[in-house]
Short mmCIF file of C-alpha atoms in Angstrom, two decimals:
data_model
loop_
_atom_site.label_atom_id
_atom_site.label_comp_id
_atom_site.label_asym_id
_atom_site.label_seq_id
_atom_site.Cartn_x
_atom_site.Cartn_y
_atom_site.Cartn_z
CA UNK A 30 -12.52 17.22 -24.68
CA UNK A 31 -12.02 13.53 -24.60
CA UNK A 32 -9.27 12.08 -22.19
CA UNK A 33 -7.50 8.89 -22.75
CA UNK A 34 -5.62 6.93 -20.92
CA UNK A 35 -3.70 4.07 -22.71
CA UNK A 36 -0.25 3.98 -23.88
CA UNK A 37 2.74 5.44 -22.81
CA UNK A 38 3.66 5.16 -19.07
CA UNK A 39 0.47 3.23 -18.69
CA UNK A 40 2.01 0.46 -20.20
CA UNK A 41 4.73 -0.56 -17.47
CA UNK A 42 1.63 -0.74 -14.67
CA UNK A 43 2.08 -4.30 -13.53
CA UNK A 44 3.36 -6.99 -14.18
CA UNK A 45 6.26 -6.49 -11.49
CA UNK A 46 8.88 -8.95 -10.45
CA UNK A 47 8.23 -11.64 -7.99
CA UNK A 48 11.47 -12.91 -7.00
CA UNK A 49 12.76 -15.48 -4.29
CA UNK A 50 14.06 -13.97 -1.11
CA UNK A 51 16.36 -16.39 -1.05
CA UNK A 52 19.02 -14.82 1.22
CA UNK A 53 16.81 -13.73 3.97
CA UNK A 54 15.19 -17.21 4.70
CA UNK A 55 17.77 -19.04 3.68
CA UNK A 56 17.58 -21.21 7.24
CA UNK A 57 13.76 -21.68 6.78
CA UNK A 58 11.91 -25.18 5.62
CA UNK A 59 9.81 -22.44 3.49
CA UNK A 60 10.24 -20.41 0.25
CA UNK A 61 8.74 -16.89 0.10
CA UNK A 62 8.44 -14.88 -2.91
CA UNK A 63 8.46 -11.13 -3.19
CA UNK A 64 6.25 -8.95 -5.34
CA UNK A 65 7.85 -6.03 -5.89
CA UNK A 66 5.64 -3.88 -6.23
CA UNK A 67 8.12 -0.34 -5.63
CA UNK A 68 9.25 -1.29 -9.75
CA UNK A 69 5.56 0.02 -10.56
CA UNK A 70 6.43 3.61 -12.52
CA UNK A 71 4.94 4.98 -9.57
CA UNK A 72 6.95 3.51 -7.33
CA UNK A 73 4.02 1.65 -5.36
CA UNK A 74 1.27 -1.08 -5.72
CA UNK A 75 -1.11 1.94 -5.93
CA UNK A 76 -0.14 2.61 -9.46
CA UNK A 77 -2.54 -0.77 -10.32
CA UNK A 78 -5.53 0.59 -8.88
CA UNK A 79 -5.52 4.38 -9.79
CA UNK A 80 -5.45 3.30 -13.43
CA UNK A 81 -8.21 1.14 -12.81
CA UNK A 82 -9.97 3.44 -11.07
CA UNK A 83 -9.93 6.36 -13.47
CA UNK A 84 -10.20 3.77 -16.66
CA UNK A 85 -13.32 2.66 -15.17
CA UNK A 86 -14.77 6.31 -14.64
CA UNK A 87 -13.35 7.70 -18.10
CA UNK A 88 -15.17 4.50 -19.74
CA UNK A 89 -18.44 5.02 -17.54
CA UNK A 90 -18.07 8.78 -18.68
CA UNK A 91 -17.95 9.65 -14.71
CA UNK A 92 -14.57 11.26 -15.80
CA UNK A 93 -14.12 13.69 -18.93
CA UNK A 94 -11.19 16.26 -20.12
CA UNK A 95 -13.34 19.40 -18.02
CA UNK A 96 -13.06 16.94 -14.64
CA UNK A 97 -10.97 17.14 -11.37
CA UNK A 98 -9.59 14.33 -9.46
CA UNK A 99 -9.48 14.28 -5.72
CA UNK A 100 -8.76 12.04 -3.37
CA UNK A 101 -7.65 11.47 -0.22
CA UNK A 102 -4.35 9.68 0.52
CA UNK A 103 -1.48 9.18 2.87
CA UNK A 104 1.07 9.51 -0.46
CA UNK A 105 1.37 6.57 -2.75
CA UNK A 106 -2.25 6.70 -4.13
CA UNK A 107 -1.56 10.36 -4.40
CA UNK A 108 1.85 9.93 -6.77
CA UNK A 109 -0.10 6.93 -9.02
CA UNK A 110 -3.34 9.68 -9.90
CA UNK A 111 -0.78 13.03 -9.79
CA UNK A 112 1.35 10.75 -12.38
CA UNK A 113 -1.65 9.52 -14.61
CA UNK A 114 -3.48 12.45 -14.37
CA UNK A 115 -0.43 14.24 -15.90
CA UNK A 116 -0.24 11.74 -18.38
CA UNK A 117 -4.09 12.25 -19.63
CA UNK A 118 -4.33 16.04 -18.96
CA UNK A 119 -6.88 16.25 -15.93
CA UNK A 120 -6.00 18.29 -12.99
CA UNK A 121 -5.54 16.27 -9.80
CA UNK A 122 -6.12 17.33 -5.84
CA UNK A 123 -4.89 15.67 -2.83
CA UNK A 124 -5.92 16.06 0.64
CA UNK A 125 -3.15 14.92 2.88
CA UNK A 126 -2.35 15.42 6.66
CA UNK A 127 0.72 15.96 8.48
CA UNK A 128 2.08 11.89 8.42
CA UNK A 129 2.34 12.48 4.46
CA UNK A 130 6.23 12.53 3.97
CA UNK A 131 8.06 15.48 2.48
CA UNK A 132 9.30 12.95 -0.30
CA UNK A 133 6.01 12.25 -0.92
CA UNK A 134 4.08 15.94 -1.64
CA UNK A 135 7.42 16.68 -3.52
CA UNK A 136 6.77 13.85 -5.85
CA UNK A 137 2.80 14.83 -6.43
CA UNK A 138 3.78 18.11 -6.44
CA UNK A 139 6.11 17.50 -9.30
CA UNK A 140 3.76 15.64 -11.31
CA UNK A 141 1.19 19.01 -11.03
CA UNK A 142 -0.30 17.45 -8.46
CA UNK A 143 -2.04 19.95 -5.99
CA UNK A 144 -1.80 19.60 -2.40
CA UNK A 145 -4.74 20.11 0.31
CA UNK A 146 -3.19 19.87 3.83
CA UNK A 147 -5.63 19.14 6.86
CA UNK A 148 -4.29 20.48 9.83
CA UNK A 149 -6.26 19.71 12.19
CA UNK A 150 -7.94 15.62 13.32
CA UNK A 151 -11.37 15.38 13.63
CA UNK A 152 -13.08 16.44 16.22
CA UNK A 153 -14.92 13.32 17.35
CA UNK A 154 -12.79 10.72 16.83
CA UNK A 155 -8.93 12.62 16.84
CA UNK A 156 -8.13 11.00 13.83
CA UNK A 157 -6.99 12.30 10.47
CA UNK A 158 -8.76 10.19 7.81
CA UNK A 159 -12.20 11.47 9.02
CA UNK A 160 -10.79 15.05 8.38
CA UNK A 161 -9.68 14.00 5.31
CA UNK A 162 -12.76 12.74 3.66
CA UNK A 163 -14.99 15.73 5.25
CA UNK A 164 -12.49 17.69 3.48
CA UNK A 165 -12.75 15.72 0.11
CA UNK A 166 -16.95 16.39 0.58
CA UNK A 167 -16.17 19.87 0.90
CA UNK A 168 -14.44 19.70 -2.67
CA UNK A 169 -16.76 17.80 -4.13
CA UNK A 170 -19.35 20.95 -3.66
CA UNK A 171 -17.06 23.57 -4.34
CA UNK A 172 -15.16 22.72 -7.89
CA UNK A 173 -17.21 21.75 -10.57
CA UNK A 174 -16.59 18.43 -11.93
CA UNK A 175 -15.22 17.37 -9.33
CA UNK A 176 -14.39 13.44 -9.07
CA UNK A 177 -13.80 11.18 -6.38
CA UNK A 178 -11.94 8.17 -7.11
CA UNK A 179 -12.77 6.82 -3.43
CA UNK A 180 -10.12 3.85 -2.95
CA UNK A 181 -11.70 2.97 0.22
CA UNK A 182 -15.26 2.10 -1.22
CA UNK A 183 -14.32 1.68 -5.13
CA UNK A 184 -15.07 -1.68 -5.93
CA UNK A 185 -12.20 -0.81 -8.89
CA UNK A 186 -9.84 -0.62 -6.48
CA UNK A 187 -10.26 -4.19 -5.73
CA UNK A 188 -10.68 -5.15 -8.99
CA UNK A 189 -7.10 -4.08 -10.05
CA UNK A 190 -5.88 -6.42 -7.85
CA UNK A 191 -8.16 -9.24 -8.60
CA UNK A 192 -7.39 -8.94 -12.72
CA UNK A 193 -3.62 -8.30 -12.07
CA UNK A 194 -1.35 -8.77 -8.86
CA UNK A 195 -3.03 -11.49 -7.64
CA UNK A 196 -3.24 -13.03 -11.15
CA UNK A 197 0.19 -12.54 -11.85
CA UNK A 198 1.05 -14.51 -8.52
CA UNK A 199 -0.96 -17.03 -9.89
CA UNK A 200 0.58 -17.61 -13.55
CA UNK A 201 4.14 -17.85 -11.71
CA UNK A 202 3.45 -20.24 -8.07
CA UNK A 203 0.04 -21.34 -8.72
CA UNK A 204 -1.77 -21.83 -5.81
CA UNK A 205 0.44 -20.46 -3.10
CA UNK A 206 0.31 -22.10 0.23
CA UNK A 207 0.28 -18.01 2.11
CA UNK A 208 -0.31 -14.69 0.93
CA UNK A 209 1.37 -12.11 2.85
CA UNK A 210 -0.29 -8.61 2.70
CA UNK A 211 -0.48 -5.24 4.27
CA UNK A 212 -3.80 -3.57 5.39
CA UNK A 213 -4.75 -0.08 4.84
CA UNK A 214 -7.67 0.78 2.48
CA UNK A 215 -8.36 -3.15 2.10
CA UNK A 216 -8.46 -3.42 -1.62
CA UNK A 217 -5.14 -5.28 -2.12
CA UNK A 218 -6.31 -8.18 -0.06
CA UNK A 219 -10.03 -7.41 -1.08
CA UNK A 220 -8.97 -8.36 -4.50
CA UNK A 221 -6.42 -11.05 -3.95
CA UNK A 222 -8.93 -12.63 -1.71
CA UNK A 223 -11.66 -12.78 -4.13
CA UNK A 224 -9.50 -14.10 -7.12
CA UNK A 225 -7.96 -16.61 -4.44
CA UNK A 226 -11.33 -17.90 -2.90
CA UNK A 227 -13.24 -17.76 -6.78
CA UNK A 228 -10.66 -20.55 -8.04
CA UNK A 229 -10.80 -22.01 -4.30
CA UNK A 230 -7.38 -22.46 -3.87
CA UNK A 231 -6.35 -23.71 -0.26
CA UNK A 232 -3.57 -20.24 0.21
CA UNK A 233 -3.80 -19.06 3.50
CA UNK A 234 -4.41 -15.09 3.53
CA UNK A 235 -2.25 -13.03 6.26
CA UNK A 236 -3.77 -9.86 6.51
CA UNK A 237 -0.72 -7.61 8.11
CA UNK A 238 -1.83 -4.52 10.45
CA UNK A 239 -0.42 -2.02 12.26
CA UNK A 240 -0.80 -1.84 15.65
CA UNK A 241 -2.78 1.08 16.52
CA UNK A 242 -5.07 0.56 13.62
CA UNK A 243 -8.80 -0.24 14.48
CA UNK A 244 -9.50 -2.83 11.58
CA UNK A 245 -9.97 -6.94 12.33
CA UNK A 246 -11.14 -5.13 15.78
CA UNK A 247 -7.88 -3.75 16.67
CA UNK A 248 -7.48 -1.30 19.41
CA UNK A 249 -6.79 3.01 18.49
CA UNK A 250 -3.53 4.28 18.65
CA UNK A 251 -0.74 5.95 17.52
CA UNK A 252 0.53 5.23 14.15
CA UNK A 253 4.18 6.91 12.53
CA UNK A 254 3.94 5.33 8.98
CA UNK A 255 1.05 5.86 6.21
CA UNK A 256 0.25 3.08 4.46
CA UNK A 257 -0.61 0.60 6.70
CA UNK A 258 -3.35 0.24 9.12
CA UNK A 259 -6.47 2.55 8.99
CA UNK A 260 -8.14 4.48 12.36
CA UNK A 261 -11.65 4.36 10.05
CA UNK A 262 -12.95 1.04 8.85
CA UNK A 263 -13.58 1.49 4.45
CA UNK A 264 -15.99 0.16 2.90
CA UNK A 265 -14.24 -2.48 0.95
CA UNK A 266 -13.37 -4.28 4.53
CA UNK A 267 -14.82 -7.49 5.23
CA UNK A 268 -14.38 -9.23 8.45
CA UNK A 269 -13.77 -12.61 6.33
CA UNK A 270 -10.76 -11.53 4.43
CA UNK A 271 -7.86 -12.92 5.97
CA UNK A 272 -7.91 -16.36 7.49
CA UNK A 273 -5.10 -14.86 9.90
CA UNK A 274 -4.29 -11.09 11.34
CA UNK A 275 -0.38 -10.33 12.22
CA UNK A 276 -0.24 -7.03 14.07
CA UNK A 277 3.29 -5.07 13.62
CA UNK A 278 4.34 -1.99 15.00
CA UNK A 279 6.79 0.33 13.80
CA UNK A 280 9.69 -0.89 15.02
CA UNK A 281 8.90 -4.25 13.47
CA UNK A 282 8.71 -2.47 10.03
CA UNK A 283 12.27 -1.05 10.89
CA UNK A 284 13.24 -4.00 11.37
CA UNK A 285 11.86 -5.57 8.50
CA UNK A 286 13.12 -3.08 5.87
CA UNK A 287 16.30 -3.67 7.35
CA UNK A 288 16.40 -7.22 6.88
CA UNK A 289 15.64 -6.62 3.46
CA UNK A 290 18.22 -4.11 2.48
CA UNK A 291 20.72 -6.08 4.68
CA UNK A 292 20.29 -9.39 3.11
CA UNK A 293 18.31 -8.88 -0.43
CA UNK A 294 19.55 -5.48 -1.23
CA UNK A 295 15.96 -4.25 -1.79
CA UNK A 296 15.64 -0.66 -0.54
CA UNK A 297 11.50 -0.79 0.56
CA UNK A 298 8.85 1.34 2.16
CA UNK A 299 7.67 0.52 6.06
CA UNK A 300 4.74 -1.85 5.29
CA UNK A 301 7.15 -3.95 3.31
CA UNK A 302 9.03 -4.02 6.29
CA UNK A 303 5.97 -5.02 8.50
CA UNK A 304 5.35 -7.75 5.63
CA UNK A 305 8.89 -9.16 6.32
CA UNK A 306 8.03 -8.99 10.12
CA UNK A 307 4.97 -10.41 9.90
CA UNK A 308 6.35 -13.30 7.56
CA UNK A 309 9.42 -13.62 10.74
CA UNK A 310 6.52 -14.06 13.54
CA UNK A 311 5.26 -16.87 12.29
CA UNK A 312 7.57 -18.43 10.71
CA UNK A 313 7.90 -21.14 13.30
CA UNK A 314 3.89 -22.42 12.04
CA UNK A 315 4.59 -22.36 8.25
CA UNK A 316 4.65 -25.96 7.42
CA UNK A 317 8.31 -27.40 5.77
CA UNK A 318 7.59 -27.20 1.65
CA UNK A 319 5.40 -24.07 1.72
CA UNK A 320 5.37 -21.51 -1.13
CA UNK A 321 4.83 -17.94 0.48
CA UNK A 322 4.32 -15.18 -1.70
CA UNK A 323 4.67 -11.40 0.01
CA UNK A 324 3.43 -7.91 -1.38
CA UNK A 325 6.31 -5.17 -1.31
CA UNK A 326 4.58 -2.72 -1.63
CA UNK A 327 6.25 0.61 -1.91
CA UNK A 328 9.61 2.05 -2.25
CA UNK A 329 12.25 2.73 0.14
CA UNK A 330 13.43 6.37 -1.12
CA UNK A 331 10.55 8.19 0.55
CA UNK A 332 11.36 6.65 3.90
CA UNK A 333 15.08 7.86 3.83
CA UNK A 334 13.79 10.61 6.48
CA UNK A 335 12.21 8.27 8.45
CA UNK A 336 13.07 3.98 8.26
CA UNK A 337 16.11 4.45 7.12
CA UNK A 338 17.30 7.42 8.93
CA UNK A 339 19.48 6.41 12.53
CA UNK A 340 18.97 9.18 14.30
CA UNK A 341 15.06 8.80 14.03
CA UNK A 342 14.88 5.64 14.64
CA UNK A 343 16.83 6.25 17.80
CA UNK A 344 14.56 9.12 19.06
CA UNK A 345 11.26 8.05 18.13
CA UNK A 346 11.89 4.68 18.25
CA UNK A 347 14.09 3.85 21.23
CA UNK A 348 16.17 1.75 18.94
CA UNK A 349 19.75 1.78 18.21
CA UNK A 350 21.74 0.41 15.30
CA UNK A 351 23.20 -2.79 17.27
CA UNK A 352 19.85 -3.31 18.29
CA UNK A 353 18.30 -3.66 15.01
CA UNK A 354 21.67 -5.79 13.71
CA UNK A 355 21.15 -8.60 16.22
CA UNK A 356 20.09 -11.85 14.79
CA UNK A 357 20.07 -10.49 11.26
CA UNK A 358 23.80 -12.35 10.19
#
């Protein structure tokens, strides 16, 4: 059977809004410019490179109507191949661990998506992701014609972003003075970097981590959102990528999404929020007259449980509403 994939929902991939957040720094020398990425049909910047990524292997003929997708994923990636993998008739597999959100496996579930849970870290290292991609392996031998997309080694993954976020930027501020953009897999900034340092434009990259994760040489620890960060280093990392790191921990993605529903009205997931924190810490260094453009990347509904939930942020946080309302009028 041959599968397709053009047409239909594949059509409103991209091309996203990137508005001025004009409210938020309205008291800063500096205009930055969100890419909302949440208004992807997916709901997250991962629609851009799952299409890629099975377009590629569908025109390669690594992918054909008798395959199975798998990958692993913290839950965006997941929702962007359970969604287009509906769409073109292949079955889909996810192996997530316990940080996935409930919001999250409902939404792959819904889209026939199938759910593999690792319980249990790896062994060596305590960390999930290793689990996770021991568990993909395991797939891989078991179901035949199996697939792995792989969006921490797929050079497609990059490539999405290359041929159209960082594109799109382009065609609408030129050559932006910063690029603001989270870390996780690497190949959002992979790409962006590459179209960005290709035309040799001066922007300034800001690669935003979590703390806790281990890439840019960052120290192991405990991290509450997925999406941001990574406790294994992928392949599509390069040391060079960002010509500055901004570490942010969860609170400062609280904060962050805060800010933006407070003042902007734009209801975003936790690494937008680390974005806006990140953009906030250094604020002080961006020279008067820059352009900053920002990647939003997912969307705020699946972090009602968690962001955007009081009581949480009170008990795992420490924080308390007044707390996260000072300084934000």
């Amino acid at each position: 059977m041959t599968v397709r994939l053009d047409g239909g929902i594949t059509e409103a991939i991209g091309r996203t809004p990137l508005i001025r957040l004009q409210q938020l720094f309205r008291h800063e020398p500096f205009e930055v410019y969100g890419k909302l990425e949440w208004m992807n049909p997916g709901g997250s910047a991962k629609d851009r490179p799952a299409l890629y990524m099975l377009r590629e292997a569908i025109r390669r003929g690594e992918v054909t109507g008798g395959s199975v997708i798998v990958e692993s994923s913290s839950g965006n990636l997941a929702i962007s191949l359970a969604q287009l993998c509906r769409y073109s008739g292949l079955r889909f597999i996810c192996v997530v661990d316990p940080r996935t959100t409930e919001q999250h496996k409902q939404i792959i579930r819904s889209f026939g998506g199938e759910i593999d849970l690792v319980t249990q870290p790896d062994a060596l290292t305590g960390e999930f992701l290793p689990a996770r991609i021991q568990r993909v392996k395991e797939l891989l031998r078991q179901i035949p014609g199996a697939y792995w997309t792989n969006q921490y080694g797929n050079p497609d993954n990059a490539l999405a972003h290359s041929e159209t976020t960082m594109q799109e930027i382009g065609e609408q501020l030129g050559a932006a003075d910063y690029l603001f953009c989270g870390v996780s897999s690497c190949g959002t900034i992979r790409g962006c970097m590459e179209y960005i340092r290709s035309r040799k434009w001066p922007t300034k990259i800001v690669a935003v981590d979590a703390e806790g994760s281990i890439l840019f040489g960052g120290e192991k620890g405990t991290r509450r959102f997925p999406g941001l960060g990574a406790a294994k280093i992928p392949d599509l990392y390069r040391q060079d990528m960002a010509d500055l790191v901004i570490k942010v921990s969860d609170a400062d993605c609280v904060e962050g999404c805060r800010d933006l529903i407070r003042h902007e009205a734009i209801l975003a997931g936790a690494s937008s929020g680390g974005v806006i924190a990140a953009i906030r810490r250094i604020g002080g260094s961006i020279p008067d007259g820059s352009v900053c453009a920002a990647i939003l990347p997912d969307r705020g509904e699946r972090y009602l449980d968690t962001v955007f939930n009081d009581e949480w942020v009170r008990r795992e946080l420490g924080l308390t509403i007044s707390t996260l309302a000072e300084g934000l009028e």
